[in-house]
Amino acid sequence: MDSLTQIVLGAAVGEAVLGRKVSNKAMLYGAIAGTIPDFDVLASNFTDTVTALAVHRGFTHSMVFSVLFAPIFGWIVSRYESYKSFKGWSWLFFWAFITHPLLDAHTTWGTQLFWPMDARLAFKTIFVIDPLYTLPFLMFLILAMWQRRTSAKRRKYNNLGLVISTGYLALTFLLKWLAYAQFESALKEQNIEYTQLDTRPSPMNTILWSANVETDDAYLLGNYSFFDTQPITFETYPKNHELLGNLIENEKVQRMIHISEDWYTISREDGQLYFNDLRFGLMSLEPNSQNFVFKYKIDVNQLGEVHFTEEAKDTRDGRKMIAELWERVKGN
């Protein structure tokens, strides 16, 4: 999830653990702890694209990290804060650390919660930015912040934020199931044979859902809003995996395929090969758009080494997409 959401969650968890004892300092340290797992993004400054992608939401988003580092941070803070409980501070950091990847596990990218096992937990029920999750949560946190440390209202407001946000997460599973059923029905009615169906919410809402459908030689992409009145339509994107040629045997290419969970197409533009990660869809709702959210240029140097470079996003495309999403959410 986005940094603001993780800060709010960490602060609320910190308050629940130590708010009665250290007041707003519990929120402060919880907020800091809630952002620490995302420091893994710094890996992109020191390594290649493929390795950085593999590391993202890996070790720092695991139970191992939470168990190992919570006592370390707990001991450090207990040395200089007036509240000296090593156990209390350790619990605060543990719960702030562990709830971070648990929330991220609801997104499309998911987390390696069980690292060092090479498997991502990804429920794909919520987008990385969702105002319906974050804003009510933030409102109750602010209300709690202005109450006295021992006030019953303080705990009540904080608990309400935690309960409502968690309840919304639970609701997203129901919404995903309902959307999945609609895609399944549409595929059956259109006599489309497929091997896999994967669904996820569109940006910043859980009303409009997107689907990736795998067939033998292509992927079908479709959208469904709970306000739709017309049948679901699907756009076809050829896999074009054969364009990789001998590169399919390259170690970095294999790692990218693994990272994308086999949801990828290969495209050729002006003689240049591109790797398109389909898990996150397109930056446009226009028919036959080729503007994938995650698109990587494949280069091979004179030594035969393969390099992936992510294509930069155009902010104008982002603004255009938000406008298109708003219209599409309202139904077809």
mmCIF file of C-alpha atoms in Angstrom:
data_model
loop_
_atom_site.group_PDB
_atom_site.id
_atom_site.type_symbol
_atom_site.label_atom_id
_atom_site.label_comp_id
_atom_site.label_asym_id
_atom_site.label_seq_id
_atom_site.Cartn_x
_atom_site.Cartn_y
_atom_site.Cartn_z
ATOM 1 C CA MET A 1 0.000 0.000 0.000
ATOM 2 C CA ASP A 2 0.992 3.660 -0.302
ATOM 3 C CA SER A 3 3.155 5.268 2.380
ATOM 4 C CA LEU A 4 0.333 7.313 3.939
ATOM 5 C CA THR A 5 -1.775 4.203 4.457
ATOM 6 C CA GLN A 6 1.093 2.294 6.044
ATOM 7 C CA ILE A 7 1.856 5.261 8.316
ATOM 8 C CA VAL A 8 -1.789 5.389 9.447
ATOM 9 C CA LEU A 9 -1.919 1.635 10.043
ATOM 10 C CA GLY A 10 1.387 1.661 11.927
ATOM 11 C CA ALA A 11 0.298 4.600 14.081
ATOM 12 C CA ALA A 12 -3.030 2.936 14.936
ATOM 13 C CA VAL A 13 -1.296 -0.326 15.818
ATOM 14 C CA GLY A 14 1.257 1.550 17.949
ATOM 15 C CA GLU A 15 -1.584 3.288 19.764
ATOM 16 C CA ALA A 16 -3.349 -0.019 20.390
ATOM 17 C CA VAL A 17 -0.181 -1.517 21.905
ATOM 18 C CA LEU A 18 1.259 1.340 23.992
ATOM 19 C CA GLY A 19 -1.077 4.331 23.711
ATOM 20 C CA ARG A 20 -2.194 4.174 27.346
ATOM 21 C CA LYS A 21 1.404 4.228 28.539
ATOM 22 C CA VAL A 22 3.197 6.675 26.214
ATOM 23 C CA SER A 23 0.354 8.597 24.547
ATOM 24 C CA ASN A 24 1.116 10.052 21.104
ATOM 25 C CA LYS A 25 4.652 8.670 21.137
ATOM 26 C CA ALA A 26 3.066 5.267 20.488
ATOM 27 C CA MET A 27 1.533 6.662 17.298
ATOM 28 C CA LEU A 28 4.819 8.280 16.302
ATOM 29 C CA TYR A 29 6.903 5.136 16.689
ATOM 30 C CA GLY A 30 4.164 3.026 15.143
ATOM 31 C CA ALA A 31 4.103 5.325 12.108
ATOM 32 C CA ILE A 32 7.893 5.076 11.759
ATOM 33 C CA ALA A 33 7.810 1.296 12.120
ATOM 34 C CA GLY A 34 5.008 1.109 9.561
ATOM 35 C CA THR A 35 7.267 2.613 6.887
ATOM 36 C CA ILE A 36 10.489 0.698 7.607
ATOM 37 C CA PRO A 37 9.639 -2.446 5.567
ATOM 38 C CA ASP A 38 9.349 -0.299 2.429
ATOM 39 C CA PHE A 39 13.013 0.691 2.644
ATOM 40 C CA ASP A 40 13.619 -2.260 0.320
ATOM 41 C CA VAL A 41 12.780 0.086 -2.579
ATOM 42 C CA LEU A 42 16.259 1.570 -2.098
ATOM 43 C CA ALA A 43 17.627 -1.612 -3.669
ATOM 44 C CA SER A 44 16.857 -0.148 -7.096
ATOM 45 C CA ASN A 45 19.692 2.356 -6.495
ATOM 46 C CA PHE A 46 22.283 -0.360 -5.999
ATOM 47 C CA THR A 47 21.333 -3.227 -8.271
ATOM 48 C CA ASP A 48 19.755 -4.096 -11.609
ATOM 49 C CA THR A 49 16.030 -3.904 -12.370
ATOM 50 C CA VAL A 50 15.358 -7.638 -12.181
ATOM 51 C CA THR A 51 17.080 -8.069 -8.803
ATOM 52 C CA ALA A 52 15.331 -4.991 -7.393
ATOM 53 C CA LEU A 53 11.957 -6.399 -8.466
ATOM 54 C CA ALA A 54 12.757 -9.750 -6.875
ATOM 55 C CA VAL A 55 13.828 -8.072 -3.610
ATOM 56 C CA HIS A 56 10.785 -5.768 -3.431
ATOM 57 C CA ARG A 57 8.409 -6.913 -0.692
ATOM 58 C CA GLY A 58 10.742 -9.763 0.118
ATOM 59 C CA PHE A 59 12.770 -10.118 3.322
ATOM 60 C CA THR A 60 11.640 -6.806 4.890
ATOM 61 C CA HIS A 61 8.012 -7.884 4.397
ATOM 62 C CA SER A 62 8.433 -11.278 6.029
ATOM 63 C CA MET A 63 7.619 -12.766 9.408
ATOM 64 C CA VAL A 64 11.331 -13.445 9.813
ATOM 65 C CA PHE A 65 12.101 -9.720 9.576
ATOM 66 C CA SER A 66 9.381 -8.869 12.107
ATOM 67 C CA VAL A 67 10.610 -11.438 14.623
ATOM 68 C CA LEU A 68 14.301 -10.574 14.252
ATOM 69 C CA PHE A 69 14.173 -6.792 14.097
ATOM 70 C CA ALA A 70 11.318 -5.917 16.484
ATOM 71 C CA PRO A 71 13.474 -6.715 19.571
ATOM 72 C CA ILE A 72 16.403 -4.753 18.124
ATOM 73 C CA PHE A 73 14.340 -1.606 17.575
ATOM 74 C CA GLY A 74 12.549 -2.209 20.880
ATOM 75 C CA TRP A 75 15.866 -2.338 22.746
ATOM 76 C CA ILE A 76 17.177 0.824 21.035
ATOM 77 C CA VAL A 77 14.077 2.879 21.869
ATOM 78 C CA SER A 78 13.896 1.567 25.452
ATOM 79 C CA ARG A 79 17.436 2.860 26.041
ATOM 80 C CA TYR A 80 16.592 6.540 25.559
ATOM 81 C CA GLU A 81 12.814 6.881 26.112
ATOM 82 C CA SER A 82 11.483 7.493 29.615
ATOM 83 C CA TYR A 83 9.257 4.435 29.256
ATOM 84 C CA LYS A 84 11.879 1.695 29.670
ATOM 85 C CA SER A 85 9.906 -1.480 28.919
ATOM 86 C CA PHE A 86 11.911 -3.494 26.393
ATOM 87 C CA LYS A 87 8.984 -5.890 26.036
ATOM 88 C CA GLY A 88 6.473 -3.088 25.429
ATOM 89 C CA TRP A 89 8.508 -1.391 22.711
ATOM 90 C CA SER A 90 9.355 -4.738 21.096
ATOM 91 C CA TRP A 91 5.665 -5.620 20.856
ATOM 92 C CA LEU A 92 4.915 -2.238 19.304
ATOM 93 C CA PHE A 93 7.537 -2.727 16.598
ATOM 94 C CA PHE A 94 6.541 -6.342 15.998
ATOM 95 C CA TRP A 95 2.874 -5.560 15.402
ATOM 96 C CA ALA A 96 3.675 -2.492 13.296
ATOM 97 C CA PHE A 97 6.128 -4.544 11.219
ATOM 98 C CA ILE A 98 3.887 -7.592 10.717
ATOM 99 C CA THR A 99 0.690 -5.697 9.875
ATOM 100 C CA HIS A 100 2.521 -3.883 7.067
ATOM 101 C CA PRO A 101 3.040 -7.010 4.886
ATOM 102 C CA LEU A 102 -0.328 -8.430 5.931
ATOM 103 C CA LEU A 103 -1.973 -5.355 4.405
ATOM 104 C CA ASP A 104 0.307 -5.462 1.351
ATOM 105 C CA ALA A 105 -0.715 -9.092 0.829
ATOM 106 C CA HIS A 106 -4.133 -7.822 -0.278
ATOM 107 C CA THR A 107 -2.591 -6.014 -3.271
ATOM 108 C CA THR A 108 -1.685 -7.362 -6.707
ATOM 109 C CA TRP A 109 2.073 -7.409 -6.065
ATOM 110 C CA GLY A 110 1.653 -9.258 -2.783
ATOM 111 C CA THR A 111 4.403 -10.051 -0.259
ATOM 112 C CA GLN A 112 6.888 -12.798 0.513
ATOM 113 C CA LEU A 113 5.437 -13.129 4.005
ATOM 114 C CA PHE A 114 6.933 -16.601 4.386
ATOM 115 C CA TRP A 115 10.440 -15.662 3.165
ATOM 116 C CA PRO A 116 12.839 -17.416 2.532
ATOM 117 C CA MET A 117 10.171 -19.470 0.754
ATOM 118 C CA ASP A 118 9.988 -18.178 -2.833
ATOM 119 C CA ALA A 119 6.240 -17.581 -2.907
ATOM 120 C CA ARG A 120 4.202 -14.383 -2.851
ATOM 121 C CA LEU A 121 0.969 -14.056 -0.916
ATOM 122 C CA ALA A 122 -1.275 -11.865 -3.096
ATOM 123 C CA PHE A 123 -5.044 -11.769 -2.552
ATOM 124 C CA LYS A 124 -5.510 -9.009 -5.175
ATOM 125 C CA THR A 125 -8.525 -7.508 -3.434
ATOM 126 C CA ILE A 126 -7.408 -3.875 -3.043
ATOM 127 C CA PHE A 127 -5.397 -1.366 -5.074
ATOM 128 C CA VAL A 128 -2.221 0.134 -3.572
ATOM 129 C CA ILE A 129 -4.113 3.423 -3.100
ATOM 130 C CA ASP A 130 -7.713 3.178 -1.910
ATOM 131 C CA PRO A 131 -9.299 6.255 -0.292
ATOM 132 C CA LEU A 132 -12.185 4.185 1.095
ATOM 133 C CA TYR A 133 -9.687 2.268 3.193
ATOM 134 C CA THR A 134 -7.355 5.092 4.170
ATOM 135 C CA LEU A 135 -9.471 8.221 4.750
ATOM 136 C CA PRO A 136 -11.917 6.873 7.396
ATOM 137 C CA PHE A 137 -8.944 5.206 9.105
ATOM 138 C CA LEU A 138 -7.035 8.515 9.130
ATOM 139 C CA MET A 139 -10.048 10.437 10.450
ATOM 140 C CA PHE A 140 -10.458 8.157 13.486
ATOM 141 C CA LEU A 141 -6.714 8.237 14.149
ATOM 142 C CA ILE A 142 -6.750 12.045 14.253
ATOM 143 C CA LEU A 143 -9.752 12.002 16.596
ATOM 144 C CA ALA A 144 -7.921 9.592 18.898
ATOM 145 C CA MET A 145 -4.763 11.707 18.810
ATOM 146 C CA TRP A 146 -6.538 14.689 20.383
ATOM 147 C CA GLN A 147 -7.912 12.734 23.328
ATOM 148 C CA ARG A 148 -6.190 12.343 26.695
ATOM 149 C CA ARG A 149 -3.915 9.320 27.088
ATOM 150 C CA THR A 150 -6.240 7.580 29.540
ATOM 151 C CA SER A 151 -9.484 8.672 27.861
ATOM 152 C CA ALA A 152 -11.959 5.938 26.911
ATOM 153 C CA LYS A 153 -12.756 7.933 23.775
ATOM 154 C CA ARG A 154 -9.138 7.683 22.657
ATOM 155 C CA ARG A 155 -9.216 3.891 22.634
ATOM 156 C CA LYS A 156 -12.724 3.899 21.163
ATOM 157 C CA TYR A 157 -11.771 6.085 18.191
ATOM 158 C CA ASN A 158 -8.593 4.120 17.499
ATOM 159 C CA ASN A 159 -10.418 0.797 17.713
ATOM 160 C CA LEU A 160 -13.144 2.087 15.388
ATOM 161 C CA GLY A 161 -10.505 2.965 12.810
ATOM 162 C CA LEU A 162 -8.973 -0.495 13.049
ATOM 163 C CA VAL A 163 -12.344 -2.270 12.936
ATOM 164 C CA ILE A 164 -13.768 -0.265 10.024
ATOM 165 C CA SER A 165 -10.604 -0.550 7.919
ATOM 166 C CA THR A 166 -10.344 -4.284 8.612
ATOM 167 C CA GLY A 167 -14.050 -4.694 7.860
ATOM 168 C CA TYR A 168 -13.534 -2.977 4.506
ATOM 169 C CA LEU A 169 -10.690 -5.374 3.702
ATOM 170 C CA ALA A 170 -13.008 -8.290 4.475
ATOM 171 C CA LEU A 171 -15.676 -6.759 2.203
ATOM 172 C CA THR A 172 -13.194 -6.617 -0.696
ATOM 173 C CA PHE A 173 -13.043 -10.436 -0.709
ATOM 174 C CA LEU A 174 -16.795 -10.563 -1.264
ATOM 175 C CA LEU A 175 -16.570 -7.929 -4.004
ATOM 176 C CA LYS A 176 -13.761 -9.862 -5.693
ATOM 177 C CA TRP A 177 -15.822 -13.051 -5.603
ATOM 178 C CA LEU A 178 -18.850 -11.293 -7.117
ATOM 179 C CA ALA A 179 -16.729 -9.747 -9.892
ATOM 180 C CA TYR A 180 -15.003 -13.086 -10.551
ATOM 181 C CA ALA A 181 -18.402 -14.737 -10.980
ATOM 182 C CA GLN A 182 -19.407 -12.094 -13.534
ATOM 183 C CA PHE A 183 -16.240 -12.667 -15.583
ATOM 184 C CA GLU A 184 -16.739 -16.433 -15.413
ATOM 185 C CA SER A 185 -20.313 -16.065 -16.615
ATOM 186 C CA ALA A 186 -19.288 -13.743 -19.478
ATOM 187 C CA LEU A 187 -16.619 -16.179 -20.672
ATOM 188 C CA LYS A 188 -19.102 -19.039 -20.606
ATOM 189 C CA GLU A 189 -21.760 -17.059 -22.497
ATOM 190 C CA GLN A 190 -19.211 -16.056 -25.147
ATOM 191 C CA ASN A 191 -17.957 -19.664 -25.481
ATOM 192 C CA ILE A 192 -14.394 -18.639 -24.666
ATOM 193 C CA GLU A 193 -12.141 -21.497 -23.621
ATOM 194 C CA TYR A 194 -9.436 -20.458 -21.194
ATOM 195 C CA THR A 195 -6.831 -21.925 -18.869
ATOM 196 C CA GLN A 196 -6.592 -19.197 -16.196
ATOM 197 C CA LEU A 197 -8.697 -16.305 -14.927
ATOM 198 C CA ASP A 198 -7.204 -13.651 -12.655
ATOM 199 C CA THR A 199 -9.036 -10.611 -11.257
ATOM 200 C CA ARG A 200 -8.004 -7.426 -9.450
ATOM 201 C CA PRO A 201 -9.561 -4.055 -8.542
ATOM 202 C CA SER A 202 -8.871 -1.047 -10.728
ATOM 203 C CA PRO A 203 -6.976 1.945 -9.273
ATOM 204 C CA MET A 204 -8.398 3.634 -6.158
ATOM 205 C CA ASN A 205 -11.697 1.747 -5.953
ATOM 206 C CA THR A 206 -13.303 -1.672 -5.574
ATOM 207 C CA ILE A 207 -16.288 -1.003 -7.853
ATOM 208 C CA LEU A 208 -14.500 -1.460 -11.183
ATOM 209 C CA TRP A 209 -12.640 -4.763 -11.570
ATOM 210 C CA SER A 210 -10.215 -5.976 -14.226
ATOM 211 C CA ALA A 211 -9.615 -9.509 -15.464
ATOM 212 C CA ASN A 212 -6.726 -11.262 -17.187
ATOM 213 C CA VAL A 213 -7.769 -14.397 -19.059
ATOM 214 C CA GLU A 214 -5.217 -16.829 -20.460
ATOM 215 C CA THR A 215 -5.938 -18.816 -23.621
ATOM 216 C CA ASP A 216 -3.569 -21.022 -25.596
ATOM 217 C CA ASP A 217 -1.903 -18.250 -27.610
ATOM 218 C CA ALA A 218 -3.225 -14.981 -26.178
ATOM 219 C CA TYR A 219 -4.416 -13.116 -23.126
ATOM 220 C CA LEU A 220 -7.818 -11.465 -22.914
ATOM 221 C CA LEU A 221 -8.232 -8.310 -20.823
ATOM 222 C CA GLY A 222 -11.624 -7.113 -19.656
ATOM 223 C CA ASN A 223 -13.290 -4.764 -17.157
ATOM 224 C CA TYR A 224 -16.477 -4.998 -15.111
ATOM 225 C CA SER A 225 -18.193 -2.385 -12.950
ATOM 226 C CA PHE A 226 -20.956 -3.258 -10.514
ATOM 227 C CA PHE A 227 -22.935 -0.508 -12.279
ATOM 228 C CA ASP A 228 -22.586 -2.127 -15.728
ATOM 229 C CA THR A 229 -25.695 -2.750 -17.805
ATOM 230 C CA GLN A 230 -24.004 -4.112 -20.940
ATOM 231 C CA PRO A 231 -22.134 -7.419 -21.428
ATOM 232 C CA ILE A 232 -18.430 -7.639 -20.593
ATOM 233 C CA THR A 233 -16.120 -7.335 -23.591
ATOM 234 C CA PHE A 234 -12.550 -8.590 -23.834
ATOM 235 C CA GLU A 235 -9.539 -7.235 -25.718
ATOM 236 C CA THR A 236 -7.098 -9.788 -27.167
ATOM 237 C CA TYR A 237 -3.331 -9.510 -26.672
ATOM 238 C CA PRO A 238 -1.185 -12.165 -28.405
ATOM 239 C CA LYS A 239 1.418 -13.706 -26.115
ATOM 240 C CA ASN A 240 4.211 -13.408 -28.712
ATOM 241 C CA HIS A 241 6.508 -15.381 -26.414
ATOM 242 C CA GLU A 242 8.267 -16.766 -29.474
ATOM 243 C CA LEU A 243 9.746 -13.299 -30.115
ATOM 244 C CA LEU A 244 12.200 -13.947 -27.282
ATOM 245 C CA GLY A 245 13.924 -16.624 -29.355
ATOM 246 C CA ASN A 246 16.995 -17.945 -27.537
ATOM 247 C CA LEU A 247 16.601 -15.260 -24.865
ATOM 248 C CA ILE A 248 13.970 -17.489 -23.280
ATOM 249 C CA GLU A 249 16.882 -19.496 -21.829
ATOM 250 C CA ASN A 250 18.523 -16.445 -20.248
ATOM 251 C CA GLU A 251 18.580 -16.426 -16.439
ATOM 252 C CA LYS A 252 17.319 -12.842 -16.115
ATOM 253 C CA VAL A 253 14.508 -13.462 -18.592
ATOM 254 C CA GLN A 254 13.485 -16.538 -16.621
ATOM 255 C CA ARG A 255 13.482 -14.492 -13.406
ATOM 256 C CA MET A 256 11.253 -11.846 -15.003
ATOM 257 C CA ILE A 257 8.850 -14.527 -16.184
ATOM 258 C CA HIS A 258 8.783 -15.912 -12.653
ATOM 259 C CA ILE A 259 8.233 -12.474 -11.126
ATOM 260 C CA SER A 260 5.315 -11.832 -13.513
ATOM 261 C CA GLU A 261 3.826 -15.222 -12.590
ATOM 262 C CA ASP A 262 3.746 -16.018 -16.344
ATOM 263 C CA TRP A 263 1.328 -13.140 -17.028
ATOM 264 C CA TYR A 264 3.361 -11.409 -19.705
ATOM 265 C CA THR A 265 3.465 -10.588 -23.407
ATOM 266 C CA ILE A 266 6.395 -9.711 -25.637
ATOM 267 C CA SER A 267 6.085 -6.860 -28.124
ATOM 268 C CA ARG A 268 8.409 -5.503 -30.789
ATOM 269 C CA GLU A 269 8.437 -1.789 -31.575
ATOM 270 C CA ASP A 270 10.884 -0.346 -34.124
ATOM 271 C CA GLY A 271 13.056 -3.428 -33.772
ATOM 272 C CA GLN A 272 13.135 -3.164 -29.959
ATOM 273 C CA LEU A 273 11.806 -5.959 -27.727
ATOM 274 C CA TYR A 274 9.621 -5.176 -24.719
ATOM 275 C CA PHE A 275 8.488 -7.305 -21.778
ATOM 276 C CA ASN A 276 4.952 -6.357 -20.650
ATOM 277 C CA ASP A 277 3.825 -7.436 -17.158
ATOM 278 C CA LEU A 278 0.057 -7.974 -17.474
ATOM 279 C CA ARG A 279 -0.690 -8.266 -13.752
ATOM 280 C CA PHE A 280 -1.146 -4.510 -13.469
ATOM 281 C CA GLY A 281 -2.972 -3.911 -16.728
ATOM 282 C CA LEU A 282 -2.837 -0.796 -18.884
ATOM 283 C CA MET A 283 -2.508 2.946 -18.407
ATOM 284 C CA SER A 284 -5.504 3.450 -20.696
ATOM 285 C CA LEU A 285 -9.001 2.064 -21.156
ATOM 286 C CA GLU A 286 -8.940 2.745 -24.884
ATOM 287 C CA PRO A 287 -9.417 -0.327 -27.140
ATOM 288 C CA ASN A 288 -6.194 -2.122 -28.147
ATOM 289 C CA SER A 289 -4.025 0.154 -26.016
ATOM 290 C CA GLN A 290 -0.377 -0.928 -25.745
ATOM 291 C CA ASN A 291 0.426 1.397 -22.851
ATOM 292 C CA PHE A 292 1.113 -1.182 -20.153
ATOM 293 C CA VAL A 293 1.598 -0.034 -16.571
ATOM 294 C CA PHE A 294 4.802 -2.057 -16.289
ATOM 295 C CA LYS A 295 6.694 -2.252 -19.562
ATOM 296 C CA TYR A 296 10.388 -3.138 -19.733
ATOM 297 C CA LYS A 297 12.801 -2.634 -22.624
ATOM 298 C CA ILE A 298 15.018 -5.674 -23.236
ATOM 299 C CA ASP A 299 18.596 -4.864 -24.244
ATOM 300 C CA VAL A 300 21.436 -7.251 -24.999
ATOM 301 C CA ASN A 301 24.999 -5.869 -24.895
ATOM 302 C CA GLN A 302 28.011 -7.041 -26.883
ATOM 303 C CA LEU A 303 28.862 -9.602 -24.207
ATOM 304 C CA GLY A 304 25.414 -11.151 -24.507
ATOM 305 C CA GLU A 305 24.273 -9.797 -21.137
ATOM 306 C CA VAL A 306 20.558 -9.035 -20.871
ATOM 307 C CA HIS A 307 19.317 -5.841 -19.229
ATOM 308 C CA PHE A 308 15.747 -4.801 -18.438
ATOM 309 C CA THR A 309 14.871 -1.107 -18.235
ATOM 310 C CA GLU A 310 11.444 0.051 -17.087
ATOM 311 C CA GLU A 311 9.763 2.464 -19.466
ATOM 312 C CA ALA A 312 9.061 5.808 -17.785
ATOM 313 C CA LYS A 313 5.436 6.793 -17.204
ATOM 314 C CA ASP A 314 3.949 9.958 -18.670
ATOM 315 C CA THR A 315 2.080 12.005 -16.058
ATOM 316 C CA ARG A 316 -0.393 13.042 -18.751
ATOM 317 C CA ASP A 317 -1.305 9.386 -19.239
ATOM 318 C CA GLY A 318 -1.928 9.103 -15.504
ATOM 319 C CA ARG A 319 -4.296 12.071 -15.456
ATOM 320 C CA LYS A 320 -6.078 10.776 -18.542
ATOM 321 C CA MET A 321 -6.476 7.360 -16.976
ATOM 322 C CA ILE A 322 -8.032 8.787 -13.808
ATOM 323 C CA ALA A 323 -10.644 10.560 -15.934
ATOM 324 C CA GLU A 324 -11.323 7.385 -17.930
ATOM 325 C CA LEU A 325 -11.623 5.324 -14.753
ATOM 326 C CA TRP A 326 -14.150 7.720 -13.258
ATOM 327 C CA GLU A 327 -16.338 7.390 -16.335
ATOM 328 C CA ARG A 328 -15.934 3.612 -16.494
ATOM 329 C CA VAL A 329 -16.733 3.105 -12.797
ATOM 330 C CA LYS A 330 -20.185 4.561 -13.476
ATOM 331 C CA GLY A 331 -20.938 1.657 -15.822
ATOM 332 C CA ASN A 332 -20.934 0.843 -19.507
#
